PDB file of C-alpha atoms in Angstrom:
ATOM      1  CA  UNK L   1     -33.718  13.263  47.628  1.00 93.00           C
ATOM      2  CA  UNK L   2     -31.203  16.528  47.700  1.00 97.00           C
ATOM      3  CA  UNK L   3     -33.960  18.059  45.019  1.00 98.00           C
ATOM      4  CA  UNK L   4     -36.892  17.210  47.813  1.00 98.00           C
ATOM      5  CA  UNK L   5     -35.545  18.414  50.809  1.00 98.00           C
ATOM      6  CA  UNK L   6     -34.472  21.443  49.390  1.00 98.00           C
ATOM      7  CA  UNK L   7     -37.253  22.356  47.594  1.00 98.00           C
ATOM      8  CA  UNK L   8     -39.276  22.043  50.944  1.00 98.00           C
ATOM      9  CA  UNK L   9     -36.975  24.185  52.810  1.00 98.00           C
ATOM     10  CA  UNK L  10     -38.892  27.102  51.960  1.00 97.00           C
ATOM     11  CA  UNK L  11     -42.547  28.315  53.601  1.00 96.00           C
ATOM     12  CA  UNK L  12     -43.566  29.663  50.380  1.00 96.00           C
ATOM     13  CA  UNK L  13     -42.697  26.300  48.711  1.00 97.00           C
ATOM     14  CA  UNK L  14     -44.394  24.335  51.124  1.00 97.00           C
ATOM     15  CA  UNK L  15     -47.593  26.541  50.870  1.00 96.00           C
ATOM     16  CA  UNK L  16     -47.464  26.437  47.182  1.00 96.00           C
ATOM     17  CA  UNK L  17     -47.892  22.559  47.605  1.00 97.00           C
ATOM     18  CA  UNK L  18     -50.606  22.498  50.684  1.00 95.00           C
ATOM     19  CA  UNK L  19     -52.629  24.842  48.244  1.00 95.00           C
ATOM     20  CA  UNK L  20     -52.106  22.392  45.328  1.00 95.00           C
ATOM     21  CA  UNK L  21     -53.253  19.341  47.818  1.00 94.00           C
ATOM     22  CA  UNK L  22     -56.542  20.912  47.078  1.00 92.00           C
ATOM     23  CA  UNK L  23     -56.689  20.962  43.530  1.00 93.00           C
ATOM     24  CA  UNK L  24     -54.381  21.620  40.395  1.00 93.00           C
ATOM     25  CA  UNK L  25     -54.062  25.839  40.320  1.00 93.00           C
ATOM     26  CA  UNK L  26     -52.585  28.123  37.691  1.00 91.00           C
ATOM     27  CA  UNK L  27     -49.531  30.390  37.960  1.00 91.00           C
ATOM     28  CA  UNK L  28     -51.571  33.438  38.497  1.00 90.00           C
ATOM     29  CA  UNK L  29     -53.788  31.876  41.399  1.00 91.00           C
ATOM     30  CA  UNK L  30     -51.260  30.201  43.432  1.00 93.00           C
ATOM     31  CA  UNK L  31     -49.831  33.495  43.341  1.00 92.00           C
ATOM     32  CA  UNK L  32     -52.220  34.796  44.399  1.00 91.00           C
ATOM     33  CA  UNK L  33     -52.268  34.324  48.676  1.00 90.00           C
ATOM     34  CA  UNK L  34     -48.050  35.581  48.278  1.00 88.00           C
ATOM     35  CA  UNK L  35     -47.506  39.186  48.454  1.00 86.00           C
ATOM     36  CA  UNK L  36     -44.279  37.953  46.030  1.00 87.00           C
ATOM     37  CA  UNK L  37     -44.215  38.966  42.563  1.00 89.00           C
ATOM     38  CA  UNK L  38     -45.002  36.443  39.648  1.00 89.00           C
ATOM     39  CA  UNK L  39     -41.045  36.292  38.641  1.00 92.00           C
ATOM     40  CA  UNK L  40     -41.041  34.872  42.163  1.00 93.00           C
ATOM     41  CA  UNK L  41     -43.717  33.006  42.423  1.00 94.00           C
ATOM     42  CA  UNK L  42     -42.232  31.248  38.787  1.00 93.00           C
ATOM     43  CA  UNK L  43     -38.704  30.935  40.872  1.00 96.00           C
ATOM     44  CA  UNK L  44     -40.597  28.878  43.319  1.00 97.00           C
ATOM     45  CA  UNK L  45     -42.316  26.505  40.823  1.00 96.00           C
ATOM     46  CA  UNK L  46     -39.443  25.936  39.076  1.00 96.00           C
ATOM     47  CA  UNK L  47     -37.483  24.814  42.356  1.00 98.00           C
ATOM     48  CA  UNK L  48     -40.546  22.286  43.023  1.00 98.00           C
ATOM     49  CA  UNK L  49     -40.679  21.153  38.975  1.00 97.00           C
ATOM     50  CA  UNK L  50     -37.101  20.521  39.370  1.00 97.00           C
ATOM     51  CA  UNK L  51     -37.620  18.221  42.629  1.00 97.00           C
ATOM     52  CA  UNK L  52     -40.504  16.631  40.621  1.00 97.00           C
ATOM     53  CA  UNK L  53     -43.141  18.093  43.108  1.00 97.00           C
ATOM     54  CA  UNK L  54     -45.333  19.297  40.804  1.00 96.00           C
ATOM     55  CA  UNK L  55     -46.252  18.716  37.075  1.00 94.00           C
ATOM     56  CA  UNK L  56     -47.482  21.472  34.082  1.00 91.00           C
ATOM     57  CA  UNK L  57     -51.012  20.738  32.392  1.00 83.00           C
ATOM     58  CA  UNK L  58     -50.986  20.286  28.914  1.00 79.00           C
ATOM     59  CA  UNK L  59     -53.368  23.141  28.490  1.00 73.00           C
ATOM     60  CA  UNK L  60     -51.148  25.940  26.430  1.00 70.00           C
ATOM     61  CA  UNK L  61     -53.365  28.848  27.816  1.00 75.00           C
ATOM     62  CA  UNK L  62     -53.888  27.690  31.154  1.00 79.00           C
ATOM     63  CA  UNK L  63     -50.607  25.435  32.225  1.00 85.00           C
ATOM     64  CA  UNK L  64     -52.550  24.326  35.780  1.00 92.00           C
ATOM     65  CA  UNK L  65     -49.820  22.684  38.424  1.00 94.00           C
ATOM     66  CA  UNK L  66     -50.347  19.690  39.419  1.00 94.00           C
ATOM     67  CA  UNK L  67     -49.030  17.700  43.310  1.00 95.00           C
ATOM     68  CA  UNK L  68     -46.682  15.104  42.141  1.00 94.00           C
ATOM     69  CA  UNK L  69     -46.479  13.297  45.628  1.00 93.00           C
ATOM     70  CA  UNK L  70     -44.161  10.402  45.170  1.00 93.00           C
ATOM     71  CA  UNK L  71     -40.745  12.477  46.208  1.00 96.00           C
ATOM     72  CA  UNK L  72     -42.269  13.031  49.669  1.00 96.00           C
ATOM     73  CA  UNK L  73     -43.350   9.517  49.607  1.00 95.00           C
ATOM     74  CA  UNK L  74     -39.432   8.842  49.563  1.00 95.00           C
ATOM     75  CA  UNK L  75     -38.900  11.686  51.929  1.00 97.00           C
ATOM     76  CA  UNK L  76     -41.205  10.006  53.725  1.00 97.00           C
ATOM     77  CA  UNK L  77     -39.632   6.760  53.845  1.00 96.00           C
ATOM     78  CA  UNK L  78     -36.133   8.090  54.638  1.00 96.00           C
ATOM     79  CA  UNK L  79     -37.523   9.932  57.661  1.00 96.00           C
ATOM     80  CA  UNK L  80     -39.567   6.678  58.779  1.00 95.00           C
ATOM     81  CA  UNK L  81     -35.913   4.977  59.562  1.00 94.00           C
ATOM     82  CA  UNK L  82     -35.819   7.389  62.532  1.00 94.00           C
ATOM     83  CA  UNK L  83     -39.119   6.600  63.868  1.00 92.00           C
ATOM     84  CA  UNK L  84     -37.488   4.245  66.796  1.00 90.00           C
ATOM     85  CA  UNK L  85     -35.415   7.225  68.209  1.00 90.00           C
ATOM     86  CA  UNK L  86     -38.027   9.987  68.024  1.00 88.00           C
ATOM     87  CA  UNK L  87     -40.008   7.606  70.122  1.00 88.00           C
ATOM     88  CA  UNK L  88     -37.421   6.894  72.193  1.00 82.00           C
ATOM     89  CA  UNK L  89     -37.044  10.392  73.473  1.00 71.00           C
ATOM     90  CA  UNK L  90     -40.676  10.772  74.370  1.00 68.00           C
ATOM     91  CA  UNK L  91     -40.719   7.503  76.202  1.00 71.00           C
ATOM     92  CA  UNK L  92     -37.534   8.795  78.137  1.00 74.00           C
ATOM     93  CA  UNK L  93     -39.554  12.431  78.873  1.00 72.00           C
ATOM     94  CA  UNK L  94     -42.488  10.556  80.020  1.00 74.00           C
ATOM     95  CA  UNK L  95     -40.351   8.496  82.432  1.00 77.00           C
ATOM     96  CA  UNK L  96     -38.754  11.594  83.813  1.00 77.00           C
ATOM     97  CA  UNK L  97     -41.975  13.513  84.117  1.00 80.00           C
ATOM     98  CA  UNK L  98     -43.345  10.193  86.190  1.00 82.00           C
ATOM     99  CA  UNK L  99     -40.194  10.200  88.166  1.00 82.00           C
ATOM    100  CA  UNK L 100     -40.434  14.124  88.864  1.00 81.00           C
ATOM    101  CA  UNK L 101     -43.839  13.260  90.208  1.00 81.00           C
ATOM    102  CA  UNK L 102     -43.731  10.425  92.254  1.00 82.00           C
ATOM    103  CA  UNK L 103     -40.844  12.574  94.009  1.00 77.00           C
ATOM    104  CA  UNK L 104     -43.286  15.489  94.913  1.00 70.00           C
ATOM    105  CA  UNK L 105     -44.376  15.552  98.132  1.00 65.00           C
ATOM    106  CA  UNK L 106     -47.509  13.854  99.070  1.00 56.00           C
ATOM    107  CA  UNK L 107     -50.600  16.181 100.133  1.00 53.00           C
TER     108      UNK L 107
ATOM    109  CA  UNK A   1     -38.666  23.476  59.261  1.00 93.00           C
ATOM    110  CA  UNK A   2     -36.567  25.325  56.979  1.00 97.00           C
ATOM    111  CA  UNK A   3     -33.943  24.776  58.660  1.00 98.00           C
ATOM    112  CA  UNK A   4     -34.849  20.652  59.000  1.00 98.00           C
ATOM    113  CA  UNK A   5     -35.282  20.145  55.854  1.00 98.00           C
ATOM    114  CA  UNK A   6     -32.035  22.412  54.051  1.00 98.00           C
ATOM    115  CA  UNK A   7     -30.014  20.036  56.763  1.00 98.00           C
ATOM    116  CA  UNK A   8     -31.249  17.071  54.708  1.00 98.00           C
ATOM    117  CA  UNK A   9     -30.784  18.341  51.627  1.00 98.00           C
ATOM    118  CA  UNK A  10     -27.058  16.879  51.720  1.00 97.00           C
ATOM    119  CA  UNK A  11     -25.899  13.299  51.093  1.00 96.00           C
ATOM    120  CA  UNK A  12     -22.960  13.637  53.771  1.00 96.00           C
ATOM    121  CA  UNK A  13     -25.099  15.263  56.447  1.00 97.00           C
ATOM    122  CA  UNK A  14     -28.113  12.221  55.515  1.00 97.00           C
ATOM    123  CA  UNK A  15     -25.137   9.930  56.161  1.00 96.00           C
ATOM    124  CA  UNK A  16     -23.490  11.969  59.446  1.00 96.00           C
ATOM    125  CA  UNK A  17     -27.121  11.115  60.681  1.00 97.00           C
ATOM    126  CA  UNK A  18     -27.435   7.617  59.686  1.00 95.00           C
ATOM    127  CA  UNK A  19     -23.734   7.506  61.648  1.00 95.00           C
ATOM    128  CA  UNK A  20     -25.103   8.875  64.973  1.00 95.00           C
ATOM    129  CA  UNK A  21     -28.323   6.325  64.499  1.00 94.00           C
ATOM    130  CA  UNK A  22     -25.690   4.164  65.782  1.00 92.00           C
ATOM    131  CA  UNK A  23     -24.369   5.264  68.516  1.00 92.00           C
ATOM    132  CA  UNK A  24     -23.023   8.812  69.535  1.00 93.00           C
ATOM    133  CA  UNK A  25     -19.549   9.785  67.771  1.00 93.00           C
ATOM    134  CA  UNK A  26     -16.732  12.219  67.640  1.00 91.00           C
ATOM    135  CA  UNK A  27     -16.040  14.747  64.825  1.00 91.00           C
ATOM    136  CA  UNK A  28     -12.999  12.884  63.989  1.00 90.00           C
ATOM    137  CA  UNK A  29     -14.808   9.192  63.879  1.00 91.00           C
ATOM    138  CA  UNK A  30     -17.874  11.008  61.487  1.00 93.00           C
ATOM    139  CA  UNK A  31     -14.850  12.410  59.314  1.00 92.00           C
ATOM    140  CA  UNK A  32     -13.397   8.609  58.616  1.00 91.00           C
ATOM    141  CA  UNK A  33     -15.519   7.504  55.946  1.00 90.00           C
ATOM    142  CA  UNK A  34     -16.189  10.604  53.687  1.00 88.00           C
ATOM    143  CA  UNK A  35     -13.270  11.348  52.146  1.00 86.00           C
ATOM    144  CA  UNK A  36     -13.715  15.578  52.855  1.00 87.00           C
ATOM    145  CA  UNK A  37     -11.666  17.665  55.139  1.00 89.00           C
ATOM    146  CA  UNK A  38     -12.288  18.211  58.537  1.00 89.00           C
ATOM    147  CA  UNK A  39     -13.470  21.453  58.374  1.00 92.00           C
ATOM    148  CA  UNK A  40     -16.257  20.851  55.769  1.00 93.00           C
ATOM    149  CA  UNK A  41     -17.460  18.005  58.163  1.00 94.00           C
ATOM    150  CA  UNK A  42     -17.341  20.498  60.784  1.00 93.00           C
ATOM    151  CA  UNK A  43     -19.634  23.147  58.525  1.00 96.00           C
ATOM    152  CA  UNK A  44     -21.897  20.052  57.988  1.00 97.00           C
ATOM    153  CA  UNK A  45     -21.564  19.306  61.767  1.00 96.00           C
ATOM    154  CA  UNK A  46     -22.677  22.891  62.367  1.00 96.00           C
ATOM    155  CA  UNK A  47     -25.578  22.844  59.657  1.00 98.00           C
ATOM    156  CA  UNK A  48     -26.851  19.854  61.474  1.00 98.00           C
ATOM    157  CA  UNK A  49     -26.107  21.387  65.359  1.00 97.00           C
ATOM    158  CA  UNK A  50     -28.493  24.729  63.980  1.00 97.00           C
ATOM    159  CA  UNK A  51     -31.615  22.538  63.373  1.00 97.00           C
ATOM    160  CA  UNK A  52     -31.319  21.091  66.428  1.00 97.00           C
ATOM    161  CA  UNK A  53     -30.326  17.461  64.154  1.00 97.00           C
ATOM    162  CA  UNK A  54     -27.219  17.165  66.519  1.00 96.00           C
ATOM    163  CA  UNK A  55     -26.375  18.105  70.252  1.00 94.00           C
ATOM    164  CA  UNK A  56     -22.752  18.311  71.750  1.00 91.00           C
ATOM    165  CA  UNK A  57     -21.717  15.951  74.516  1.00 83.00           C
ATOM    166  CA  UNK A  58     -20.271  18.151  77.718  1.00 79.00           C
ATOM    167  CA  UNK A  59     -16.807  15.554  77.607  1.00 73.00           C
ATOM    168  CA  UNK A  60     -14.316  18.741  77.039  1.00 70.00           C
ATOM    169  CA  UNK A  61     -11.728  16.649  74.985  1.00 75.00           C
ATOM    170  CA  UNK A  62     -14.075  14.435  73.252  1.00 79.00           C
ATOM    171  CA  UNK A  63     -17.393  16.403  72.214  1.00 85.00           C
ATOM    172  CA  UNK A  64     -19.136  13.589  70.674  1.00 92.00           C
ATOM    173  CA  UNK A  65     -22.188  14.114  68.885  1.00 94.00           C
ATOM    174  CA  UNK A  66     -25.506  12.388  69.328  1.00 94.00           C
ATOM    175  CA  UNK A  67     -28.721  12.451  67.416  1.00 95.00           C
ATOM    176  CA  UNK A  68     -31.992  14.558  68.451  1.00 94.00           C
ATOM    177  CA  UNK A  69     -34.634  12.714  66.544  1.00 93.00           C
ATOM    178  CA  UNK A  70     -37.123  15.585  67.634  1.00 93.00           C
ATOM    179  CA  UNK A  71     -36.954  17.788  64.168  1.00 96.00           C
ATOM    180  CA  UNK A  72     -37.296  14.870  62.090  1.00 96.00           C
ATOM    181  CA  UNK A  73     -41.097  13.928  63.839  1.00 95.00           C
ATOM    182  CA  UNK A  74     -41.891  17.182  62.509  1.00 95.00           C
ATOM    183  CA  UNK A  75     -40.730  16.880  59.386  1.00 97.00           C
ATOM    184  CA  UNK A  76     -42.130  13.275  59.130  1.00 97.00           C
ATOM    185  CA  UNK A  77     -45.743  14.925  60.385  1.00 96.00           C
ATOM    186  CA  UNK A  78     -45.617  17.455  57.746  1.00 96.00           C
ATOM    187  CA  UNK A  79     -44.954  14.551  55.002  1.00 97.00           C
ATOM    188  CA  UNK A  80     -47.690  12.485  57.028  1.00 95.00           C
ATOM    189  CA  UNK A  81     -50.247  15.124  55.921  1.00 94.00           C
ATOM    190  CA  UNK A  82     -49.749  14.146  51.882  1.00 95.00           C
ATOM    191  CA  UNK A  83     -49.987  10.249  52.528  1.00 93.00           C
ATOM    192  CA  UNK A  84     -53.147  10.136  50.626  1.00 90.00           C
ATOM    193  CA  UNK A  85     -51.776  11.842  47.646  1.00 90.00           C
ATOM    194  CA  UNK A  86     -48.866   9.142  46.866  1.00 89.00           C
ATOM    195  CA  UNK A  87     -51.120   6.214  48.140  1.00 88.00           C
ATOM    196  CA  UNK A  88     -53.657   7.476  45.412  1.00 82.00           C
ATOM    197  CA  UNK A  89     -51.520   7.733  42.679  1.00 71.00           C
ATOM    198  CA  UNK A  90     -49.946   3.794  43.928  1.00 68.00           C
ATOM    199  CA  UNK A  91     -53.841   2.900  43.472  1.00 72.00           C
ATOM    200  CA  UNK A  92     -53.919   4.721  40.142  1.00 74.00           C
ATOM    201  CA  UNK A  93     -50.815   3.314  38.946  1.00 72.00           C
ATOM    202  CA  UNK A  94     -52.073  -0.706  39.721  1.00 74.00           C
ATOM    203  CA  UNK A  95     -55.947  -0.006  37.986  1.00 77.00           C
ATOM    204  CA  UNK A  96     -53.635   1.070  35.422  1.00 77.00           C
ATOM    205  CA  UNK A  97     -51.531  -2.208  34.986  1.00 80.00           C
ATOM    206  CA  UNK A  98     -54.580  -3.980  36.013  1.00 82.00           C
ATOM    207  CA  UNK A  99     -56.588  -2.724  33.081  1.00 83.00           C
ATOM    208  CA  UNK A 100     -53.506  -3.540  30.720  1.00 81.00           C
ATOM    209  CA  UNK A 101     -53.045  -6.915  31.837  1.00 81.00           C
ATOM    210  CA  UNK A 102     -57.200  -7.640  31.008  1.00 82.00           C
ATOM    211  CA  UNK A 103     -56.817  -6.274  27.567  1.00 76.00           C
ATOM    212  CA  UNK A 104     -53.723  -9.314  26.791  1.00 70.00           C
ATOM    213  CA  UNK A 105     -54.731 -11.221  24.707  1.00 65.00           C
ATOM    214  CA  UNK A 106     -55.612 -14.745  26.306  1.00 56.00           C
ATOM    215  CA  UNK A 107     -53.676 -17.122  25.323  1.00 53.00           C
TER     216      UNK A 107
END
């Protein structure tokens, strides 16, 4: 879970995976969109291999990435347990926005 | 979202938040069951206060910490958006085993 959060802490990182939602991509093209160099690029996938975010094809020329989604299914999961309180704190804003307005003065 | 997720990427600051899912609490009180010194729980208190995880309570002597639930919707919405990928590979994984279990043998 350490490995999953921190490898999403990162814009690059989590644009290297929305591009991979659509389809497994080689080194060079999910470079590509990143004016980073490849060494950098290679940093990155490394950091999301290492979480277990993505997977290397078998193909020795080509070695396409691949989502491996079941780390932010945990993520996920862990996040879920908070639900109640997030929801809490819009259902207290709504009530104050409904009690700022039934104190405004009637037209 | 950076700075959400890097907050989470810690067991004690997962568990400082499963704390405060309880109830607000001082620095001292979060301190009592990780065996760390105060000051690291304060640079994990601070960690936490910079993504907006944690607010300060305005009691001058006490300062207790509550939850703000609010960064972890959007971290929970970004991890909403690759549902499909680990439900997929759940649906992969059973015609898997369900393809095994047809080729047994019957007894």
């Amino acid at each position: 879970m350490d490995a999953t959060f921190a490898a999403l802490a990162d814009p690059t990182r989590r644009a290297i995976l929305a591009r991979l939602a659509s389809g497994e991509a080689s080194v060079t093209e999910l470079a590509r969109p990143f004016d980073i160099s490849l060494p950098a690029i290679s940093r990155h996938l490394k950091v999301l291999e290492h979480a277990g975010l993505i997977s290397r094809g078998r193909d020795a020329q080509w070695r396409p990435r691949t989502l491996r989604a079941t780390p932010l299914k945990d993520a996920a999961g862990w996040l879920e347990e908070y639900r109640q309180f997030w929801e809490q704190s819009l259902d207290r804003l709504e009530e104050y926005l409904d009690d700022l307005q039934s104190k405004e003065p009637k037209q």
